[in-house]
PDB file of C-alpha atoms in Angstrom:
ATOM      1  CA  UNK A   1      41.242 -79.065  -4.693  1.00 54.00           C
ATOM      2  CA  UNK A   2      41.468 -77.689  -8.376  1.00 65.00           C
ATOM      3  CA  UNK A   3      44.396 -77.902  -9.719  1.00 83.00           C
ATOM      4  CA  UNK A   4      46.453 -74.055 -11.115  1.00 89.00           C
ATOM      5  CA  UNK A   5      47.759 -74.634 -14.915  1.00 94.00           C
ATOM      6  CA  UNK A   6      49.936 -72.429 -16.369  1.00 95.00           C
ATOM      7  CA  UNK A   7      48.847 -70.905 -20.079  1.00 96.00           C
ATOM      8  CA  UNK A   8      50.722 -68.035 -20.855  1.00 97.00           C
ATOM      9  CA  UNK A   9      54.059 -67.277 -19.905  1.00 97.00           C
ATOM     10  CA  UNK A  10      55.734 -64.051 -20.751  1.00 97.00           C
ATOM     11  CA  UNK A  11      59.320 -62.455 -19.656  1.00 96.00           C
ATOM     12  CA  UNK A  12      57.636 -61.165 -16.917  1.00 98.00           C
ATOM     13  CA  UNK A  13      54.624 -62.878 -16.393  1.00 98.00           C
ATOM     14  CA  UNK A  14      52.888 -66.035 -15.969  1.00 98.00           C
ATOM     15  CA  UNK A  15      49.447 -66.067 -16.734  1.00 98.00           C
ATOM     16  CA  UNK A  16      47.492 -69.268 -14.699  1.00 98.00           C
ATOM     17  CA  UNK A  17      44.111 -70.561 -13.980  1.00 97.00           C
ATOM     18  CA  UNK A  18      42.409 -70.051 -10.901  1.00 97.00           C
ATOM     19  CA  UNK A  19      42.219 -72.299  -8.184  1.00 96.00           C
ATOM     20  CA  UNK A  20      39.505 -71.834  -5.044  1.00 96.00           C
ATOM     21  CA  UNK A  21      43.212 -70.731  -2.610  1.00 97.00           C
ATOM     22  CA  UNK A  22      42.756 -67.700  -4.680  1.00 97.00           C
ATOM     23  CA  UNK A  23      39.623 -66.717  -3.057  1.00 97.00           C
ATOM     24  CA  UNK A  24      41.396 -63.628  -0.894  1.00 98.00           C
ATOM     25  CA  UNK A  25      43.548 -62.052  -3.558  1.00 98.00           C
ATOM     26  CA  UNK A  26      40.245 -62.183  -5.731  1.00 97.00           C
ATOM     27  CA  UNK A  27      38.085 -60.876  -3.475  1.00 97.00           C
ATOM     28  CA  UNK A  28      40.372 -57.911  -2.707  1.00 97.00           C
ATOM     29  CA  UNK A  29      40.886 -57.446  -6.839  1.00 97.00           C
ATOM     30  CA  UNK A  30      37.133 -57.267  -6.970  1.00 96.00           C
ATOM     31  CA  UNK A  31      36.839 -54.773  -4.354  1.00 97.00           C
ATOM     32  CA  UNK A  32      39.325 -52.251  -5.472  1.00 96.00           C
ATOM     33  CA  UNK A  33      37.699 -48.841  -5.971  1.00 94.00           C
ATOM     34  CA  UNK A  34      39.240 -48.998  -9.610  1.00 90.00           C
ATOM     35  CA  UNK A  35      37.755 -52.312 -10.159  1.00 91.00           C
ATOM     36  CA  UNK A  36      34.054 -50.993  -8.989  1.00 89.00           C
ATOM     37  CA  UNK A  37      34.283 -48.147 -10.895  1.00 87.00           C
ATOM     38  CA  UNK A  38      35.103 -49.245 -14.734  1.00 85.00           C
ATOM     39  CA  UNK A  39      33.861 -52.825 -13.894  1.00 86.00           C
ATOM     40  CA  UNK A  40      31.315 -52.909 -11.429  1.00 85.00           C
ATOM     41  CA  UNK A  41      30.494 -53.720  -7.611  1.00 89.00           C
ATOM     42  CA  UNK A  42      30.301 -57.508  -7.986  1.00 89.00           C
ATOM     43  CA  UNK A  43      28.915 -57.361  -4.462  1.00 93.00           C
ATOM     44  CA  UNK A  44      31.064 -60.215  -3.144  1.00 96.00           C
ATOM     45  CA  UNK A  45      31.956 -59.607   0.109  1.00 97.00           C
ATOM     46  CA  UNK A  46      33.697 -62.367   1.799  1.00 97.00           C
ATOM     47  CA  UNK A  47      36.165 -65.559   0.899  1.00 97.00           C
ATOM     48  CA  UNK A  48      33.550 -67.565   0.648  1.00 98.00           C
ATOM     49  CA  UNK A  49      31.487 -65.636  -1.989  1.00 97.00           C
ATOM     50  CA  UNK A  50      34.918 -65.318  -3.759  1.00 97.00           C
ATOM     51  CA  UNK A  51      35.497 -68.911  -3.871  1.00 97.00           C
ATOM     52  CA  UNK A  52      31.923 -69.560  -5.149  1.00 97.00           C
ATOM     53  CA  UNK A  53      32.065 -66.931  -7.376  1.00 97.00           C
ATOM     54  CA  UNK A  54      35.742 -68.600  -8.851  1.00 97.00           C
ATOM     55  CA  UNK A  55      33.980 -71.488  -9.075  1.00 96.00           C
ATOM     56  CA  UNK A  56      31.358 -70.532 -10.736  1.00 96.00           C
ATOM     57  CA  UNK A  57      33.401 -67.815 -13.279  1.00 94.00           C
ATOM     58  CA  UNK A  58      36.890 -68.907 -14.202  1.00 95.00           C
ATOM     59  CA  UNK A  59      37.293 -71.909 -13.072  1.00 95.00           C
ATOM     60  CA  UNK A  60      33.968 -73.653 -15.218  1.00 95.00           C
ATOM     61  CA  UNK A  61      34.865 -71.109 -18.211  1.00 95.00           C
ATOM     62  CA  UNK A  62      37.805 -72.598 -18.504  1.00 96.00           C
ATOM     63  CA  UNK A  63      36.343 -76.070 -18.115  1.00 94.00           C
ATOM     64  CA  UNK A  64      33.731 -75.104 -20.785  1.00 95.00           C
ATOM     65  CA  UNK A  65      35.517 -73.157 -23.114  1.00 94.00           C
ATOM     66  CA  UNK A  66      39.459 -73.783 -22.623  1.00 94.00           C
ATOM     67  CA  UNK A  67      40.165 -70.434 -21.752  1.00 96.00           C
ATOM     68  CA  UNK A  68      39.204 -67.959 -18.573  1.00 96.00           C
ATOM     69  CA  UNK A  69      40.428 -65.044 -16.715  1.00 97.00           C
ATOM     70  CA  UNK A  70      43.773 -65.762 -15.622  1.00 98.00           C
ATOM     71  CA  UNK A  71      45.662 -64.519 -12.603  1.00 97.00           C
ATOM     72  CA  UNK A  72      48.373 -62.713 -13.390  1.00 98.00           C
ATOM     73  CA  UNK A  73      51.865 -63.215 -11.489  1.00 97.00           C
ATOM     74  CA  UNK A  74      54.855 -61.666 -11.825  1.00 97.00           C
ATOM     75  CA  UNK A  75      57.534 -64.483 -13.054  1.00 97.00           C
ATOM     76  CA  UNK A  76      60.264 -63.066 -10.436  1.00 97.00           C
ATOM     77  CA  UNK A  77      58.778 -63.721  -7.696  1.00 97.00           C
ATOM     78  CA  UNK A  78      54.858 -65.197  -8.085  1.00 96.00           C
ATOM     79  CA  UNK A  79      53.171 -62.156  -7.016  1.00 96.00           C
ATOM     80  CA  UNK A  80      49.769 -61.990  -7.729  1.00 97.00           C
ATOM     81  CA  UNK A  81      48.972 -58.501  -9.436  1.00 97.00           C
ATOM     82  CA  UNK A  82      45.898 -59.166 -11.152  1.00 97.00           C
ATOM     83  CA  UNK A  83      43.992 -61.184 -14.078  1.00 96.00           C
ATOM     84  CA  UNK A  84      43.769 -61.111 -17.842  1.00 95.00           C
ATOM     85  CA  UNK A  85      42.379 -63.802 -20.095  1.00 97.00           C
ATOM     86  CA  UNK A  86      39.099 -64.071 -22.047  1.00 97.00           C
ATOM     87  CA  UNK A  87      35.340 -64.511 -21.119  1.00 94.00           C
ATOM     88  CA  UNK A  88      31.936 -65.719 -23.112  1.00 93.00           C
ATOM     89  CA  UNK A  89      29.719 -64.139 -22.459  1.00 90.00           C
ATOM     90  CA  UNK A  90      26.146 -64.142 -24.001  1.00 89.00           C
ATOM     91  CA  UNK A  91      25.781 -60.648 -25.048  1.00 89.00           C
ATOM     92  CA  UNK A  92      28.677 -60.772 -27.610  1.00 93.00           C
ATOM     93  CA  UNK A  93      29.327 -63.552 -30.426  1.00 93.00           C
ATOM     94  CA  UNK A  94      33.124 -64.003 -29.177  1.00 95.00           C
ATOM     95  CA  UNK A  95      34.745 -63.998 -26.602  1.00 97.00           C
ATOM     96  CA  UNK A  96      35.601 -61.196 -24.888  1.00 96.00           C
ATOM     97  CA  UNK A  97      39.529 -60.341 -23.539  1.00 97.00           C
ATOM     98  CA  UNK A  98      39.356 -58.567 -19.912  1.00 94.00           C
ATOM     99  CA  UNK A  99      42.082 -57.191 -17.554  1.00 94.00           C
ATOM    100  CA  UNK A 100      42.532 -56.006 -14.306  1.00 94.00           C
ATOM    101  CA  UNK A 101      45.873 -55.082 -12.523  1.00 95.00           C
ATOM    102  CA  UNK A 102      46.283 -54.035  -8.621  1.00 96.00           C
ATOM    103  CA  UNK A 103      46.893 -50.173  -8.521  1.00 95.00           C
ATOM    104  CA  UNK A 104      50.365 -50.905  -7.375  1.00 96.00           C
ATOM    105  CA  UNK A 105      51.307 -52.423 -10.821  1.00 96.00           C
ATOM    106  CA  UNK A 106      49.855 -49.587 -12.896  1.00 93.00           C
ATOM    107  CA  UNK A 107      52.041 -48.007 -15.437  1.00 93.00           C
ATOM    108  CA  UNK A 108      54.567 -50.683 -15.710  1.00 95.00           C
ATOM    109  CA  UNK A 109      53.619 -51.765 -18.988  1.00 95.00           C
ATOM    110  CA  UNK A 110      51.953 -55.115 -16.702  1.00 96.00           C
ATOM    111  CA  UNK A 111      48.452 -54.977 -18.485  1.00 95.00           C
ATOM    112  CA  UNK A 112      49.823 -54.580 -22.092  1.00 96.00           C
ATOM    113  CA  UNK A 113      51.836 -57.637 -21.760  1.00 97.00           C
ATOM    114  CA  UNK A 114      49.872 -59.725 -20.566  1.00 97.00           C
ATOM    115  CA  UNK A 115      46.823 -58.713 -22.835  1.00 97.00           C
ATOM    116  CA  UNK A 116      49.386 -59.197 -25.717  1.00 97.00           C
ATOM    117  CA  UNK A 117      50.037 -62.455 -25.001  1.00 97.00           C
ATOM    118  CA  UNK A 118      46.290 -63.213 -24.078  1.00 98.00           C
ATOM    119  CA  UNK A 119      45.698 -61.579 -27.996  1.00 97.00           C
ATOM    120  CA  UNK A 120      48.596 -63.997 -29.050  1.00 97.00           C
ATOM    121  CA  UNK A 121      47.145 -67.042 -27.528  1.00 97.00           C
ATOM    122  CA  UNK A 122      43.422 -66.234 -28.731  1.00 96.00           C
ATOM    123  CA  UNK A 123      44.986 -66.178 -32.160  1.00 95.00           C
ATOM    124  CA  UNK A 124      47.776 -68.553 -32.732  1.00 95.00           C
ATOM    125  CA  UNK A 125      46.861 -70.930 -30.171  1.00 95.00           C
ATOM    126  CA  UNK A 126      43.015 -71.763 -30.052  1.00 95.00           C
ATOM    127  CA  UNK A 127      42.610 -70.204 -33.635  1.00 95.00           C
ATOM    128  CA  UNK A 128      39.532 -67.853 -31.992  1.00 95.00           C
ATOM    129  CA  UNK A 129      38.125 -66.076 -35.155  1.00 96.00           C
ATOM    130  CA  UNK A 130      36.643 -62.590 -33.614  1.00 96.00           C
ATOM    131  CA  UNK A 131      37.924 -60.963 -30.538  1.00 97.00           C
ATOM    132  CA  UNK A 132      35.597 -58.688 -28.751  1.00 97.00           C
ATOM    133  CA  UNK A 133      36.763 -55.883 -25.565  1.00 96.00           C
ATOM    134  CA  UNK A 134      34.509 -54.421 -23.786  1.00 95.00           C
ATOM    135  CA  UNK A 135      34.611 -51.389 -21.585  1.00 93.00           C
ATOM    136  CA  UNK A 136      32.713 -48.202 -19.896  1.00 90.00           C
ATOM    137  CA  UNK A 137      33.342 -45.120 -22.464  1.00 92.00           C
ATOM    138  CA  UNK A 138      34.946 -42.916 -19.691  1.00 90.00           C
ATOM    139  CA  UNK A 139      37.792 -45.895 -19.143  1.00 90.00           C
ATOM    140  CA  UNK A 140      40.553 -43.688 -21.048  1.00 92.00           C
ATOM    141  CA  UNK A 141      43.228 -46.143 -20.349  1.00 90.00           C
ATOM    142  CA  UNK A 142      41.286 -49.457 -20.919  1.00 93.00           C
ATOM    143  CA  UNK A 143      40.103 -47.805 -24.402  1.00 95.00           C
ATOM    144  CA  UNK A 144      43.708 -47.079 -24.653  1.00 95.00           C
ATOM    145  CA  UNK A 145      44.641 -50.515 -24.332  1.00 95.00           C
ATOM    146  CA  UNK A 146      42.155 -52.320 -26.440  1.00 97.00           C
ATOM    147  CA  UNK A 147      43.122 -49.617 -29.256  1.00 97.00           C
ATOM    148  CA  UNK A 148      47.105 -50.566 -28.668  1.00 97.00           C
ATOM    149  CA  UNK A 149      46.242 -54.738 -29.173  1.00 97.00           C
ATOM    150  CA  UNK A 150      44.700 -53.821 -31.945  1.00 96.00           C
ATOM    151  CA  UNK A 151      40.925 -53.981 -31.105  1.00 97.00           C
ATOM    152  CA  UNK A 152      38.814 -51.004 -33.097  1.00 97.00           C
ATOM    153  CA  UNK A 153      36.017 -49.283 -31.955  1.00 97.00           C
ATOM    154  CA  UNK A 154      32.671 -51.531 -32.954  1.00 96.00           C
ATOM    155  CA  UNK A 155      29.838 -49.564 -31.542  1.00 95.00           C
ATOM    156  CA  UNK A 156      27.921 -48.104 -28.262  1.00 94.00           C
ATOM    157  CA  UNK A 157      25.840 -50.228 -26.481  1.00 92.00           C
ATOM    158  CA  UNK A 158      23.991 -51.260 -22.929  1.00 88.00           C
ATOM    159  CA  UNK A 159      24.831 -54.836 -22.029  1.00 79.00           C
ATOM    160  CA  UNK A 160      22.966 -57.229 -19.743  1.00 76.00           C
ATOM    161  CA  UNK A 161      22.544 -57.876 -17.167  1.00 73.00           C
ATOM    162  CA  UNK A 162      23.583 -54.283 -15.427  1.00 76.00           C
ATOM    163  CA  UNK A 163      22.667 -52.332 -18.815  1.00 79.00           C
ATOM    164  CA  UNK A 164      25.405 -49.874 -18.420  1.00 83.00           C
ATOM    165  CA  UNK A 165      26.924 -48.345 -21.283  1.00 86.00           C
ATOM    166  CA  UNK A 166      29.463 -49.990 -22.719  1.00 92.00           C
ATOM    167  CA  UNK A 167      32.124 -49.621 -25.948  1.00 95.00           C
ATOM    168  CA  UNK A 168      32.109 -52.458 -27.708  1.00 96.00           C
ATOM    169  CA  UNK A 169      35.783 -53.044 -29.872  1.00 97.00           C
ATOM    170  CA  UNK A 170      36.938 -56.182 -32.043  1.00 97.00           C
ATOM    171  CA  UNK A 171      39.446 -57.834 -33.635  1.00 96.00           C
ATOM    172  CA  UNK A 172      38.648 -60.345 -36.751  1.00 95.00           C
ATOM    173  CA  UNK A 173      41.654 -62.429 -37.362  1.00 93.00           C
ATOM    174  CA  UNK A 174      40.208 -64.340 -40.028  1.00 77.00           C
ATOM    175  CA  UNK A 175      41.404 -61.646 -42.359  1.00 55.00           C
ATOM    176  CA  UNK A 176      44.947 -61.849 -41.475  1.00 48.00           C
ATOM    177  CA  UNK A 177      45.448 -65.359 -41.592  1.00 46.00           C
TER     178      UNK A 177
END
């Protein structure tokens, strides 16, 4: 059994690795219509593929790299609403922040505070020098976002493996010390 860590707590938040017991709330994340849309069918389609695909995603990014996509529970009562952290991937230099909430926690400010923190963290904490967000250019609110933690608008491009367009922002930290 893999062990959950805590890394980011907020006032409302708490922002944890993922263990393979979070195969079902990850598989129905995945499988959201939202999720398919501005992310992508992942075409994972049971607990087991979750778990494998946990395995094989957060759980040895974080083991790699000391950072991951988190899930993301509410502090008040450890609901899991969805996931926010940071990825490396090989198309970009940096790593890349992501986020994902449940439709039932949209609009409650949920995704800004924990990609704050996740910003925060990236910054202060591991001392990452270039933060890169990626997203699809009809994703209004995720541009939104990225804009709001201070991520600017890098240029267009297709991305493996899927080749779909993508926006490419970043934030360079090394000039603000």
């Amino acid at each position: 059994m893999t062990e959950s860590m805590i890394v980011i707590e907020t006032p409302r938040l708490r922002l944890r690795t993922f263990t393979p017991e979070d195969a079902p709330f990850y598989l129905a994340l995945i499988n959201e219509p939202s999720w398919i849309a501005n992310i992508g069918d992942r075409s994972i389609h049971t607990v087991d593929a979750a778990r494998a695909a946990l395995e094989a995603g957060p759980i040895a990014q974080f083991r790699e790299h000391g950072y991951c996509f988190y899930i993301t529970e509410r502090r008040s009562d450890g609901v899991a609403m969805g996931m926010g952290g940071m990825i490396r991937r090989d198309s970009l230099p940096g790593p890349d922040i992501g986020y994902a909430m449940l439709p039932a926690y949209w609009g409650q400010g949920y995704a800004y505070e924990a990609a704050a923190a996740v910003v925060r963290h990236a910054r202060h904490t591991l001392r990452i020098p270039t933060l890169y967000g990626i997203t699809s250019p009809q994703n209004q609110a995720s541009i939104n976002l990225l804009n709001k933690l201070g991520l600017r608008f890098e240029r267009f491009s297709r991305l493996p493996p899927t080749g779909k367009d993508t926006n490419i922002y970043r934030q360079d930290f090394r000039q603000h010390g």
